[in-house]
Amino acid sequence: MLRVNSFDLAGYTRAPDPSEASDNERIAELRSVIRESIARGITLVLDRERFMRRIVDIISESSGYPAVVAYLREAGTAQLSLVAGTDDAPLWLPRRLDPNGLPGDGPQVVNSALAFDVFEFEDEQQIAAVPIGALDELLGYILILDLIPAALDAEDLEALAVMAEEIAPAVLVAIHHHQMRQSSVIDLPTGAYTYEFFIQRLAPQPATNSRP
């Protein structure tokens, strides 16, 4: 079971045991904690990687699983890019991932062999794949690795869906900021450096070449 009251963030007072509350109260508590956690680090939204690192740390705290990573879609492509992971996430995770083996309509527990044909696990594992969507668009996935078999039940998957719903608007803003920064350097459709970037890099060269 996900430990909804396991958050231990600065300034946050732990809520009563969720098992004593109704399902509606449990979900309401979870929404409140996620929103407060995001609000505390909202300035990080200007830096996609740092913001998503905060997101995976929050989800790791809530689920009790140390290995959590985030893959987001890059502009103009369906491919997913690894943008953040907790300290316990494997270092050999692929930088790019095809989303075809992942669920698109809600959190699901999937077999590693089906989800990641590029992965080479010594043993097959169960992975919780949590899609993040906003404005009818798939933004990416939160992946919880190294699941204990049968560790997540229907209530846990519902809680993961709530987390994805709460983080989605801020994730969308972080993606847009990242794309704006990238577009000043790279032409997103082609991946080529922009003329403005070339001129900026070229401008200091005369002064550099004239130095003794």
PDB file of C-alpha atoms in Angstrom:
ATOM      1  CA  MET A   1       0.000   0.000   0.000  1.00  0.00           C
ATOM      2  CA  LEU A   2       1.180   3.511  -0.696  1.00  0.00           C
ATOM      3  CA  ARG A   3       1.928   5.325   2.520  1.00  0.00           C
ATOM      4  CA  VAL A   4       0.004   8.535   1.955  1.00  0.00           C
ATOM      5  CA  ASN A   5       1.144   9.965   5.273  1.00  0.00           C
ATOM      6  CA  SER A   6       4.800   9.129   4.692  1.00  0.00           C
ATOM      7  CA  PHE A   7       5.715  12.613   3.428  1.00  0.00           C
ATOM      8  CA  ASP A   8       8.274  14.220   5.677  1.00  0.00           C
ATOM      9  CA  LEU A   9       8.875  17.563   4.004  1.00  0.00           C
ATOM     10  CA  ALA A  10      10.141  20.690   5.724  1.00  0.00           C
ATOM     11  CA  GLY A  11       7.306  22.372   7.592  1.00  0.00           C
ATOM     12  CA  TYR A  12       4.796  19.617   6.879  1.00  0.00           C
ATOM     13  CA  THR A  13       2.974  18.098   9.834  1.00  0.00           C
ATOM     14  CA  ARG A  14       2.106  14.466   9.365  1.00  0.00           C
ATOM     15  CA  ALA A  15      -1.576  13.716   8.965  1.00  0.00           C
ATOM     16  CA  PRO A  16      -3.407  10.971  10.891  1.00  0.00           C
ATOM     17  CA  ASP A  17      -3.092   7.399   9.669  1.00  0.00           C
ATOM     18  CA  PRO A  18      -4.943   7.221   6.307  1.00  0.00           C
ATOM     19  CA  SER A  19      -6.364   3.822   7.301  1.00  0.00           C
ATOM     20  CA  GLU A  20      -8.568   5.682   9.765  1.00  0.00           C
ATOM     21  CA  ALA A  21     -10.003   7.914   7.048  1.00  0.00           C
ATOM     22  CA  SER A  22     -12.477   7.208   4.269  1.00  0.00           C
ATOM     23  CA  ASP A  23     -11.275   6.785   0.718  1.00  0.00           C
ATOM     24  CA  ASN A  24     -12.440  10.305  -0.157  1.00  0.00           C
ATOM     25  CA  GLU A  25     -10.549  11.772   2.791  1.00  0.00           C
ATOM     26  CA  ARG A  26      -7.460   9.768   1.870  1.00  0.00           C
ATOM     27  CA  ILE A  27      -7.469  11.096  -1.684  1.00  0.00           C
ATOM     28  CA  ALA A  28      -8.199  14.642  -0.497  1.00  0.00           C
ATOM     29  CA  GLU A  29      -5.245  14.405   1.878  1.00  0.00           C
ATOM     30  CA  LEU A  30      -3.018  13.146  -0.898  1.00  0.00           C
ATOM     31  CA  ARG A  31      -4.037  16.012  -3.190  1.00  0.00           C
ATOM     32  CA  SER A  32      -3.331  18.515  -0.432  1.00  0.00           C
ATOM     33  CA  VAL A  33       0.135  17.117   0.256  1.00  0.00           C
ATOM     34  CA  ILE A  34       1.098  16.992  -3.428  1.00  0.00           C
ATOM     35  CA  ARG A  35      -0.073  20.578  -3.983  1.00  0.00           C
ATOM     36  CA  GLU A  36       1.807  21.834  -0.935  1.00  0.00           C
ATOM     37  CA  SER A  37       4.938  19.986  -1.994  1.00  0.00           C
ATOM     38  CA  ILE A  38       4.829  21.490  -5.488  1.00  0.00           C
ATOM     39  CA  ALA A  39       4.100  24.953  -4.127  1.00  0.00           C
ATOM     40  CA  ARG A  40       7.203  24.825  -1.929  1.00  0.00           C
ATOM     41  CA  GLY A  41       9.398  24.314  -4.962  1.00  0.00           C
ATOM     42  CA  ILE A  42       7.386  26.138  -7.615  1.00  0.00           C
ATOM     43  CA  THR A  43      10.324  28.342  -8.631  1.00  0.00           C
ATOM     44  CA  LEU A  44      12.069  25.189  -9.844  1.00  0.00           C
ATOM     45  CA  VAL A  45       9.500  25.000 -12.642  1.00  0.00           C
ATOM     46  CA  LEU A  46      11.817  27.293 -14.638  1.00  0.00           C
ATOM     47  CA  ASP A  47      14.342  24.448 -14.732  1.00  0.00           C
ATOM     48  CA  ARG A  48      12.735  21.279 -16.086  1.00  0.00           C
ATOM     49  CA  GLU A  49      15.352  18.838 -14.798  1.00  0.00           C
ATOM     50  CA  ARG A  50      15.481  20.265 -11.264  1.00  0.00           C
ATOM     51  CA  PHE A  51      11.701  20.444 -11.043  1.00  0.00           C
ATOM     52  CA  MET A  52      11.245  16.861 -12.210  1.00  0.00           C
ATOM     53  CA  ARG A  53      13.888  15.754  -9.701  1.00  0.00           C
ATOM     54  CA  ARG A  54      11.675  17.235  -6.991  1.00  0.00           C
ATOM     55  CA  ILE A  55       8.673  15.417  -8.449  1.00  0.00           C
ATOM     56  CA  VAL A  56      10.341  11.998  -8.434  1.00  0.00           C
ATOM     57  CA  ASP A  57      11.546  12.580  -4.869  1.00  0.00           C
ATOM     58  CA  ILE A  58       7.974  13.386  -3.786  1.00  0.00           C
ATOM     59  CA  ILE A  59       6.604  10.246  -5.416  1.00  0.00           C
ATOM     60  CA  SER A  60       9.391   8.149  -3.945  1.00  0.00           C
ATOM     61  CA  GLU A  61       8.489   9.451  -0.492  1.00  0.00           C
ATOM     62  CA  SER A  62       4.812   8.704  -0.994  1.00  0.00           C
ATOM     63  CA  SER A  63       5.250   5.216  -2.418  1.00  0.00           C
ATOM     64  CA  GLY A  64       8.079   3.992  -0.219  1.00  0.00           C
ATOM     65  CA  TYR A  65      10.036   2.896  -3.307  1.00  0.00           C
ATOM     66  CA  PRO A  66      13.488   4.476  -3.690  1.00  0.00           C
ATOM     67  CA  ALA A  67      13.956   4.000  -7.442  1.00  0.00           C
ATOM     68  CA  VAL A  68      11.719   6.452  -9.330  1.00  0.00           C
ATOM     69  CA  VAL A  69      12.456   8.099 -12.684  1.00  0.00           C
ATOM     70  CA  ALA A  70      10.732  10.545 -15.027  1.00  0.00           C
ATOM     71  CA  TYR A  71      10.642  10.359 -18.818  1.00  0.00           C
ATOM     72  CA  LEU A  72       9.162  13.283 -20.780  1.00  0.00           C
ATOM     73  CA  ARG A  73       8.356  13.729 -24.443  1.00  0.00           C
ATOM     74  CA  GLU A  74      10.622  15.979 -26.431  1.00  0.00           C
ATOM     75  CA  ALA A  75       9.151  18.577 -28.789  1.00  0.00           C
ATOM     76  CA  GLY A  76       8.255  17.261 -32.216  1.00  0.00           C
ATOM     77  CA  THR A  77       8.754  13.586 -31.380  1.00  0.00           C
ATOM     78  CA  ALA A  78       6.947  10.728 -29.663  1.00  0.00           C
ATOM     79  CA  GLN A  79      10.176   9.518 -28.063  1.00  0.00           C
ATOM     80  CA  LEU A  80      10.624   9.906 -24.324  1.00  0.00           C
ATOM     81  CA  SER A  81      13.769  11.324 -22.734  1.00  0.00           C
ATOM     82  CA  LEU A  82      15.029  10.540 -19.254  1.00  0.00           C
ATOM     83  CA  VAL A  83      15.029  13.868 -17.388  1.00  0.00           C
ATOM     84  CA  ALA A  84      15.227  12.981 -13.690  1.00  0.00           C
ATOM     85  CA  GLY A  85      15.660  10.138 -11.237  1.00  0.00           C
ATOM     86  CA  THR A  86      16.104   9.559  -7.544  1.00  0.00           C
ATOM     87  CA  ASP A  87      19.519   8.742  -6.118  1.00  0.00           C
ATOM     88  CA  ASP A  88      18.639   5.033  -6.120  1.00  0.00           C
ATOM     89  CA  ALA A  89      17.592   4.906  -9.769  1.00  0.00           C
ATOM     90  CA  PRO A  90      19.879   2.695 -11.910  1.00  0.00           C
ATOM     91  CA  LEU A  91      22.561   4.592 -13.768  1.00  0.00           C
ATOM     92  CA  TRP A  92      22.253   2.388 -16.857  1.00  0.00           C
ATOM     93  CA  LEU A  93      18.714   3.458 -17.737  1.00  0.00           C
ATOM     94  CA  PRO A  94      18.404   4.384 -21.435  1.00  0.00           C
ATOM     95  CA  ARG A  95      18.336   8.087 -22.236  1.00  0.00           C
ATOM     96  CA  ARG A  96      15.601   7.518 -24.837  1.00  0.00           C
ATOM     97  CA  LEU A  97      12.543   5.299 -24.609  1.00  0.00           C
ATOM     98  CA  ASP A  98       9.781   4.268 -26.990  1.00  0.00           C
ATOM     99  CA  PRO A  99       6.389   4.720 -25.268  1.00  0.00           C
ATOM    100  CA  ASN A 100       4.692   1.938 -27.238  1.00  0.00           C
ATOM    101  CA  GLY A 101       5.180  -0.591 -24.446  1.00  0.00           C
ATOM    102  CA  LEU A 102       3.691   1.688 -21.798  1.00  0.00           C
ATOM    103  CA  PRO A 103       0.042   2.288 -20.842  1.00  0.00           C
ATOM    104  CA  GLY A 104      -1.544   5.520 -21.980  1.00  0.00           C
ATOM    105  CA  ASP A 105      -4.820   5.653 -20.086  1.00  0.00           C
ATOM    106  CA  GLY A 106      -3.794   5.299 -16.445  1.00  0.00           C
ATOM    107  CA  PRO A 107      -1.227   3.854 -14.029  1.00  0.00           C
ATOM    108  CA  GLN A 108      -0.516   0.178 -14.534  1.00  0.00           C
ATOM    109  CA  VAL A 109       1.935  -2.386 -13.280  1.00  0.00           C
ATOM    110  CA  VAL A 110       3.800  -3.803 -16.265  1.00  0.00           C
ATOM    111  CA  ASN A 111       6.477  -6.397 -16.800  1.00  0.00           C
ATOM    112  CA  SER A 112       9.906  -4.974 -17.526  1.00  0.00           C
ATOM    113  CA  ALA A 113      10.366  -7.228 -20.553  1.00  0.00           C
ATOM    114  CA  LEU A 114       7.234  -5.801 -22.167  1.00  0.00           C
ATOM    115  CA  ALA A 115       7.822  -2.162 -21.210  1.00  0.00           C
ATOM    116  CA  PHE A 116      11.540  -1.932 -21.916  1.00  0.00           C
ATOM    117  CA  ASP A 117      12.786  -4.189 -24.654  1.00  0.00           C
ATOM    118  CA  VAL A 118      16.011  -2.163 -24.571  1.00  0.00           C
ATOM    119  CA  PHE A 119      16.554  -2.965 -20.908  1.00  0.00           C
ATOM    120  CA  GLU A 120      18.708  -5.935 -19.931  1.00  0.00           C
ATOM    121  CA  PHE A 121      17.581  -6.930 -16.471  1.00  0.00           C
ATOM    122  CA  GLU A 122      19.163  -9.933 -14.814  1.00  0.00           C
ATOM    123  CA  ASP A 123      15.648 -10.831 -13.692  1.00  0.00           C
ATOM    124  CA  GLU A 124      12.347  -9.565 -14.981  1.00  0.00           C
ATOM    125  CA  GLN A 125      10.803  -6.935 -12.734  1.00  0.00           C
ATOM    126  CA  GLN A 126       7.481  -5.288 -12.206  1.00  0.00           C
ATOM    127  CA  ILE A 127       7.362  -1.572 -12.912  1.00  0.00           C
ATOM    128  CA  ALA A 128       4.587   0.911 -12.148  1.00  0.00           C
ATOM    129  CA  ALA A 129       4.130   3.132 -15.208  1.00  0.00           C
ATOM    130  CA  VAL A 130       2.253   6.354 -14.431  1.00  0.00           C
ATOM    131  CA  PRO A 131       1.332   8.450 -17.495  1.00  0.00           C
ATOM    132  CA  ILE A 132       1.308  12.245 -17.101  1.00  0.00           C
ATOM    133  CA  GLY A 133      -1.163  14.074 -19.311  1.00  0.00           C
ATOM    134  CA  ALA A 134      -2.532  17.598 -19.686  1.00  0.00           C
ATOM    135  CA  LEU A 135      -4.848  19.191 -22.247  1.00  0.00           C
ATOM    136  CA  ASP A 136      -5.422  15.781 -23.867  1.00  0.00           C
ATOM    137  CA  GLU A 137      -1.699  15.435 -24.473  1.00  0.00           C
ATOM    138  CA  LEU A 138       0.657  12.788 -23.121  1.00  0.00           C
ATOM    139  CA  LEU A 139       3.566  14.612 -21.481  1.00  0.00           C
ATOM    140  CA  GLY A 140       5.538  11.639 -20.229  1.00  0.00           C
ATOM    141  CA  TYR A 141       5.734   8.981 -17.539  1.00  0.00           C
ATOM    142  CA  ILE A 142       6.747   8.494 -13.951  1.00  0.00           C
ATOM    143  CA  LEU A 143       8.221   5.010 -13.544  1.00  0.00           C
ATOM    144  CA  ILE A 144       8.535   3.251 -10.195  1.00  0.00           C
ATOM    145  CA  LEU A 145      11.159   0.519 -10.489  1.00  0.00           C
ATOM    146  CA  ASP A 146      11.956  -2.604  -8.461  1.00  0.00           C
ATOM    147  CA  LEU A 147       8.383  -3.212  -7.335  1.00  0.00           C
ATOM    148  CA  ILE A 148       7.690  -6.036  -4.928  1.00  0.00           C
ATOM    149  CA  PRO A 149       5.419  -8.487  -6.782  1.00  0.00           C
ATOM    150  CA  ALA A 150       1.728  -7.695  -6.193  1.00  0.00           C
ATOM    151  CA  ALA A 151       2.755  -4.688  -4.098  1.00  0.00           C
ATOM    152  CA  LEU A 152       0.221  -2.254  -5.567  1.00  0.00           C
ATOM    153  CA  ASP A 153      -3.539  -2.795  -5.434  1.00  0.00           C
ATOM    154  CA  ALA A 154      -6.391  -0.866  -7.082  1.00  0.00           C
ATOM    155  CA  GLU A 155      -6.360   1.820  -4.366  1.00  0.00           C
ATOM    156  CA  ASP A 156      -2.641   2.355  -4.856  1.00  0.00           C
ATOM    157  CA  LEU A 157      -3.062   2.744  -8.611  1.00  0.00           C
ATOM    158  CA  GLU A 158      -5.847   5.255  -7.940  1.00  0.00           C
ATOM    159  CA  ALA A 159      -3.480   7.194  -5.675  1.00  0.00           C
ATOM    160  CA  LEU A 160      -0.828   7.209  -8.405  1.00  0.00           C
ATOM    161  CA  ALA A 161      -3.427   8.525 -10.859  1.00  0.00           C
ATOM    162  CA  VAL A 162      -4.221  11.343  -8.427  1.00  0.00           C
ATOM    163  CA  MET A 163      -0.522  12.194  -8.148  1.00  0.00           C
ATOM    164  CA  ALA A 164      -0.210  12.324 -11.929  1.00  0.00           C
ATOM    165  CA  GLU A 165      -3.279  14.557 -12.170  1.00  0.00           C
ATOM    166  CA  GLU A 166      -1.930  16.976  -9.572  1.00  0.00           C
ATOM    167  CA  ILE A 167       1.580  17.291 -10.992  1.00  0.00           C
ATOM    168  CA  ALA A 168       0.501  17.525 -14.651  1.00  0.00           C
ATOM    169  CA  PRO A 169      -0.190  21.317 -14.847  1.00  0.00           C
ATOM    170  CA  ALA A 170       3.171  22.200 -13.289  1.00  0.00           C
ATOM    171  CA  VAL A 171       4.967  19.629 -15.460  1.00  0.00           C
ATOM    172  CA  LEU A 172       3.369  21.220 -18.540  1.00  0.00           C
ATOM    173  CA  VAL A 173       4.673  24.644 -17.483  1.00  0.00           C
ATOM    174  CA  ALA A 174       8.153  23.212 -16.900  1.00  0.00           C
ATOM    175  CA  ILE A 175       8.110  21.653 -20.373  1.00  0.00           C
ATOM    176  CA  HIS A 176       7.014  24.919 -22.000  1.00  0.00           C
ATOM    177  CA  HIS A 177       9.772  26.871 -20.235  1.00  0.00           C
ATOM    178  CA  HIS A 178      12.301  24.274 -21.371  1.00  0.00           C
ATOM    179  CA  GLN A 179      11.079  24.492 -24.969  1.00  0.00           C
ATOM    180  CA  MET A 180      11.278  28.282 -24.905  1.00  0.00           C
ATOM    181  CA  ARG A 181      14.875  28.142 -23.713  1.00  0.00           C
ATOM    182  CA  GLN A 182      15.724  25.502 -26.275  1.00  0.00           C
ATOM    183  CA  SER A 183      14.101  27.428 -29.134  1.00  0.00           C
ATOM    184  CA  SER A 184      16.493  30.327 -28.548  1.00  0.00           C
ATOM    185  CA  VAL A 185      19.385  27.982 -29.292  1.00  0.00           C
ATOM    186  CA  ILE A 186      17.992  25.146 -31.426  1.00  0.00           C
ATOM    187  CA  ASP A 187      15.437  25.010 -34.202  1.00  0.00           C
ATOM    188  CA  LEU A 188      13.101  22.454 -32.630  1.00  0.00           C
ATOM    189  CA  PRO A 189      11.756  20.867 -35.853  1.00  0.00           C
ATOM    190  CA  THR A 190      15.233  20.210 -37.300  1.00  0.00           C
ATOM    191  CA  GLY A 191      17.523  20.156 -34.257  1.00  0.00           C
ATOM    192  CA  ALA A 192      19.911  22.595 -35.969  1.00  0.00           C
ATOM    193  CA  TYR A 193      21.446  25.526 -34.112  1.00  0.00           C
ATOM    194  CA  THR A 194      19.692  28.815 -34.815  1.00  0.00           C
ATOM    195  CA  TYR A 195      21.276  31.752 -36.661  1.00  0.00           C
ATOM    196  CA  GLU A 196      20.979  33.867 -33.491  1.00  0.00           C
ATOM    197  CA  PHE A 197      22.943  31.285 -31.522  1.00  0.00           C
ATOM    198  CA  PHE A 198      25.627  31.170 -34.212  1.00  0.00           C
ATOM    199  CA  ILE A 199      25.979  34.976 -34.164  1.00  0.00           C
ATOM    200  CA  GLN A 200      26.162  35.018 -30.358  1.00  0.00           C
ATOM    201  CA  ARG A 201      28.979  32.455 -30.386  1.00  0.00           C
ATOM    202  CA  LEU A 202      30.792  34.180 -33.246  1.00  0.00           C
ATOM    203  CA  ALA A 203      30.662  37.738 -31.840  1.00  0.00           C
ATOM    204  CA  PRO A 204      33.408  37.327 -29.180  1.00  0.00           C
ATOM    205  CA  GLN A 205      35.856  35.689 -31.586  1.00  0.00           C
ATOM    206  CA  PRO A 206      37.465  38.886 -33.053  1.00  0.00           C
ATOM    207  CA  ALA A 207      38.321  40.118 -29.580  1.00  0.00           C
ATOM    208  CA  THR A 208      39.651  36.702 -28.647  1.00  0.00           C
ATOM    209  CA  ASN A 209      41.803  36.462 -31.771  1.00  0.00           C
ATOM    210  CA  SER A 210      43.307  39.928 -31.239  1.00  0.00           C
ATOM    211  CA  ARG A 211      44.714  39.048 -27.839  1.00  0.00           C
ATOM    212  CA  PRO A 212      48.526  38.784 -27.710  1.00  0.00           C
TER     213      PRO A 212
END
